[in-house]
Amino acid sequence: MVVTPDAATVDLVAPQSADAMRRVTILGSTGSVGTQTIDIVARNPDRYAVEALTANRNVALLAEQARQLKPRLAVVANPSKYADLKDALAGTGVEAAAGPEAVAAAAALPSDWVMAAIVGAAGLEPTLAAVRRGACVAFANKEVLVCAGALMMEEVGRHGATLLPVDSEHSAIYQVFDFDRVDSVQRLILTASGGPFRTKDRAFMATATREQAVAHPTWDMGAKISVDSATMMNKGLEIIEAHFLFGIPESKIDVLVHPQSVVHSLVEYVDGSVLAQLGTPDMRTPIAYALGWPARIPTPAERLDLVKAGTLTFEAPDPERFPALRLSRAALQSGGGAPTILSAANEVAVQAFLDRRIGFLDIERVVEGTMEALPHRPIRDLGEVRDADAEARRVAADRVAAVSR
Ligand SMILES: NC(=O)c1ccc[n+]([C@@H]2O[C@H](COP(=O)([O-])OP(=O)(O)OC[C@H]3O[C@@H](n4cnc5c(N)ncnc54)[C@H](OP(=O)(O)O)[C@@H]3O)[C@@H](O)[C@H]2O)c1
């Protein structure tokens, strides 16, 4: 099952013209992708109305967004924040709710378009709720496809939902991918900035701080994905995401380090043609592509000036310094619950690093150790996804405790 750009498949939910009013729900509205989505939505008040906004615990920003955009509902996943949210929304007419179930219920409300921008596997149930009502889902939350890719794509097909990739690399591929002639695709080439440690050796990485790891050279992103970029686990997760989104085997998905982040990814065809999508590194461009789809809408993103950009460089990734690429490929090749375990262990390890409980290189040790410790079981249903995720988190937490002792 691949995503399809055929507007006819979603004509119950997609706007029939660029001028039609579209109701949108933003899951993770207080995050990096969420706030940039709000930026585009707020610039187009005649085109978009907001149904629901959700966050985890950032009540102040969520309430500010709700006062500005007047959704029907605003939700915090953290139940202890309910009273704060209710107080902050008093007199606005916006309903407040709290808890993970309320986030999933927000996704199930009848909006035309849902931005899935929660970080981590916490986005699984809400994304599924949107998919199961056949919504048009703009998909940033890559961990969901990594932890439950096959099941998610089955649900997309079963319910006639549409997934529009938001990751800049997958948006690029989506824009140049020949969905009618998938056999003509020779390989996908995901570009990677290389992250803040692209030129650093392992000795430097061993003592790298949280501040150094989140200081991404080209993209301004949330803490978790920034650390994933530093380890290059982000690119590993993206290989898995691309496999499920486009139905292309792991052996035909390559990674190319491109520090300027201008070429956002490429598709090579059997005749030797290579098609790419280019732009300045600004997430509002892929967000707007998904928000406007099938039309294109303007964004304030800086225009690409290739003369000013000057030399564009490309290099092969270094699997010795960045073992996360190897671990991700091994998980995808193993199949079943292996990607679920990889992603859950990585979430635990990255959080421990962000909390300064373990060192930077301990992240890969925790992930690899968790993968080795757990049997690779098949995944037949969501219950098995949840079990594999929970077990991996337990084992990874033990390993974090052992490392930080
Ligand atoms: N940032 C980028 O440029 C970028 C690019 C491509 C893909 N992505 C992907 O997009 C997703 C979001 O990334 P981000 O950088 O925007 O992350 P972020 O800045 O950390 O924002 C995460 C959002 O999810 C909410 N959230 C966190 N934990 C939650 C939970 N347990 N339940 C419900 N909501 C929760 C947060 O709420 P609070 O603010 O209340 O904590 C926030 O709204 C990730 O999967 C990332 O890999 C991001």
Short mmCIF file of N, CA, C and O and ligand atoms in Angstrom, two decimals, residues 28-34 36 54-58 77 117-120 122 140-143 167 220-223 225 283, ligand 1:
data_model
loop_
_atom_site.label_atom_id
_atom_site.label_comp_id
_atom_site.label_asym_id
_atom_site.label_seq_id
_atom_site.Cartn_x
_atom_site.Cartn_y
_atom_site.Cartn_z
N GLY A 28 -0.17 18.15 18.60
CA GLY A 28 1.20 18.62 18.89
C GLY A 28 1.37 20.06 18.45
O GLY A 28 2.43 20.45 17.94
N SER A 29 0.33 20.88 18.68
CA SER A 29 0.34 22.26 18.14
C SER A 29 1.38 23.15 18.81
O SER A 29 1.75 24.18 18.25
N THR A 30 1.87 22.76 19.99
CA THR A 30 2.83 23.61 20.71
C THR A 30 4.29 23.29 20.36
O THR A 30 5.20 23.95 20.87
N GLY A 31 4.50 22.28 19.53
CA GLY A 31 5.87 21.89 19.19
C GLY A 31 6.41 22.67 17.99
O GLY A 31 5.78 23.61 17.50
N SER A 32 7.58 22.25 17.54
CA SER A 32 8.24 22.93 16.43
C SER A 32 7.40 22.83 15.15
O SER A 32 7.10 23.84 14.51
N VAL A 33 6.99 21.62 14.79
CA VAL A 33 6.14 21.47 13.59
C VAL A 33 4.77 22.10 13.83
O VAL A 33 4.22 22.78 12.96
N GLY A 34 4.24 21.89 15.03
CA GLY A 34 2.91 22.44 15.35
C GLY A 34 2.85 23.95 15.23
O GLY A 34 1.93 24.51 14.63
N GLN A 36 4.79 25.89 13.56
CA GLN A 36 4.98 26.33 12.16
C GLN A 36 3.72 26.06 11.33
O GLN A 36 3.41 26.80 10.39
N THR A 54 -3.97 20.20 20.17
CA THR A 54 -3.56 19.38 21.32
C THR A 54 -2.10 19.61 21.65
O THR A 54 -1.29 19.91 20.78
N ALA A 55 -1.79 19.43 22.95
CA ALA A 55 -0.40 19.54 23.44
C ALA A 55 -0.22 18.48 24.52
O ALA A 55 -1.16 17.72 24.84
N ASN A 56 0.97 18.44 25.10
CA ASN A 56 1.18 17.54 26.21
C ASN A 56 0.95 18.25 27.54
O ASN A 56 0.06 17.91 28.31
N ARG A 57 1.74 19.35 27.78
CA ARG A 57 1.63 20.05 29.06
C ARG A 57 1.82 21.56 28.97
O ARG A 57 1.72 22.26 29.96
N ASN A 58 2.13 22.06 27.77
CA ASN A 58 2.40 23.49 27.63
C ASN A 58 1.08 24.28 27.53
O ASN A 58 0.64 24.70 26.45
N ALA A 77 -2.53 16.41 26.95
CA ALA A 77 -2.44 14.97 27.22
C ALA A 77 -2.21 14.71 28.70
O ALA A 77 -2.67 13.70 29.24
N ALA A 117 1.69 15.81 14.58
CA ALA A 117 3.00 16.37 14.95
C ALA A 117 3.32 16.18 16.43
O ALA A 117 4.02 16.97 17.03
N ILE A 118 2.76 15.10 17.00
CA ILE A 118 3.18 14.69 18.35
C ILE A 118 4.54 14.03 18.18
O ILE A 118 4.84 13.46 17.13
N VAL A 119 5.39 14.10 19.21
CA VAL A 119 6.68 13.42 19.11
C VAL A 119 6.58 12.05 19.78
O VAL A 119 5.96 11.90 20.83
N GLY A 120 7.14 11.04 19.11
CA GLY A 120 7.24 9.71 19.69
C GLY A 120 6.01 8.84 19.48
O GLY A 120 5.02 9.24 18.85
N ALA A 122 3.75 8.18 21.41
CA ALA A 122 2.53 8.73 22.01
C ALA A 122 1.54 9.17 20.93
O ALA A 122 0.35 9.31 21.19
N ALA A 140 3.96 14.05 10.29
CA ALA A 140 5.32 14.42 10.73
C ALA A 140 5.87 13.40 11.72
O ALA A 140 7.07 13.13 11.75
N ASN A 141 4.98 12.81 12.48
CA ASN A 141 5.29 11.96 13.64
C ASN A 141 5.86 10.60 13.19
O ASN A 141 5.22 9.56 13.27
N LYS A 142 7.13 10.61 12.74
CA LYS A 142 7.71 9.43 12.09
C LYS A 142 7.77 8.20 12.98
O LYS A 142 7.69 7.07 12.50
N GLU A 143 7.88 8.42 14.32
CA GLU A 143 8.00 7.25 15.21
C GLU A 143 6.77 6.35 15.10
O GLU A 143 6.87 5.14 15.34
N ASP A 167 7.82 15.27 6.82
CA ASP A 167 9.28 15.26 6.87
C ASP A 167 9.76 15.82 5.54
O ASP A 167 9.27 15.40 4.47
N ASP A 220 15.79 24.15 12.69
CA ASP A 220 15.43 24.50 14.06
C ASP A 220 14.28 23.57 14.46
O ASP A 220 13.15 23.73 13.99
N MET A 221 14.56 22.59 15.34
CA MET A 221 13.57 21.53 15.57
C MET A 221 13.44 21.23 17.06
O MET A 221 14.19 21.76 17.88
N GLY A 222 12.49 20.36 17.41
CA GLY A 222 12.32 19.93 18.79
C GLY A 222 13.55 19.17 19.29
O GLY A 222 14.39 18.74 18.50
N ALA A 223 13.64 19.02 20.62
CA ALA A 223 14.85 18.45 21.22
C ALA A 223 15.09 17.00 20.78
O ALA A 223 16.22 16.62 20.46
N ILE A 225 14.13 15.19 18.05
CA ILE A 225 14.60 15.00 16.67
C ILE A 225 15.97 15.63 16.46
O ILE A 225 16.78 15.15 15.66
N MET A 283 10.79 24.33 7.38
CA MET A 283 9.73 23.32 7.46
C MET A 283 8.38 23.83 6.99
O MET A 283 7.47 23.05 6.71
N1 LIG B 1 10.76 19.80 14.08
C1 LIG B 1 10.97 19.51 12.80
O1 LIG B 1 11.46 20.34 12.04
C2 LIG B 1 10.57 18.16 12.28
C3 LIG B 1 10.86 17.84 10.96
C4 LIG B 1 10.46 16.61 10.46
C5 LIG B 1 9.79 15.71 11.27
N2 LIG B 1 9.53 16.02 12.57
C6 LIG B 1 8.83 15.06 13.41
O2 LIG B 1 7.64 15.67 13.87
C7 LIG B 1 7.34 15.21 15.20
C8 LIG B 1 7.27 16.43 16.11
O3 LIG B 1 8.55 17.01 16.17
P1 LIG B 1 8.80 18.44 16.84
O4 LIG B 1 10.20 18.76 16.56
O5 LIG B 1 7.72 19.36 16.44
O6 LIG B 1 8.66 18.05 18.40
P2 LIG B 1 8.46 19.01 19.64
O7 LIG B 1 8.88 20.39 19.30
O8 LIG B 1 9.08 18.35 20.79
O9 LIG B 1 6.85 19.03 19.85
C9 LIG B 1 6.17 17.87 20.21
C10 LIG B 1 4.70 18.13 20.36
O10 LIG B 1 4.05 16.95 20.85
C11 LIG B 1 3.45 17.20 22.13
N3 LIG B 1 3.62 16.02 22.94
C12 LIG B 1 4.78 15.57 23.53
N4 LIG B 1 4.54 14.44 24.22
C13 LIG B 1 3.22 14.16 24.09
C14 LIG B 1 2.38 13.14 24.60
N5 LIG B 1 2.84 12.17 25.38
N6 LIG B 1 1.07 13.16 24.24
C15 LIG B 1 0.57 14.15 23.46
N7 LIG B 1 1.33 15.16 22.96
C16 LIG B 1 2.63 15.16 23.27
C17 LIG B 1 4.19 18.41 22.69
O11 LIG B 1 3.41 19.10 23.67
P3 LIG B 1 4.12 20.06 24.78
O12 LIG B 1 4.65 21.25 24.01
O13 LIG B 1 3.00 20.42 25.68
O14 LIG B 1 5.20 19.26 25.41
C18 LIG B 1 4.38 19.23 21.40
O15 LIG B 1 3.18 19.86 21.04
C19 LIG B 1 8.46 14.23 15.57
O16 LIG B 1 8.04 12.93 15.31
C20 LIG B 1 9.60 14.62 14.64
O17 LIG B 1 10.45 13.53 14.36
C21 LIG B 1 9.90 17.23 13.09
#
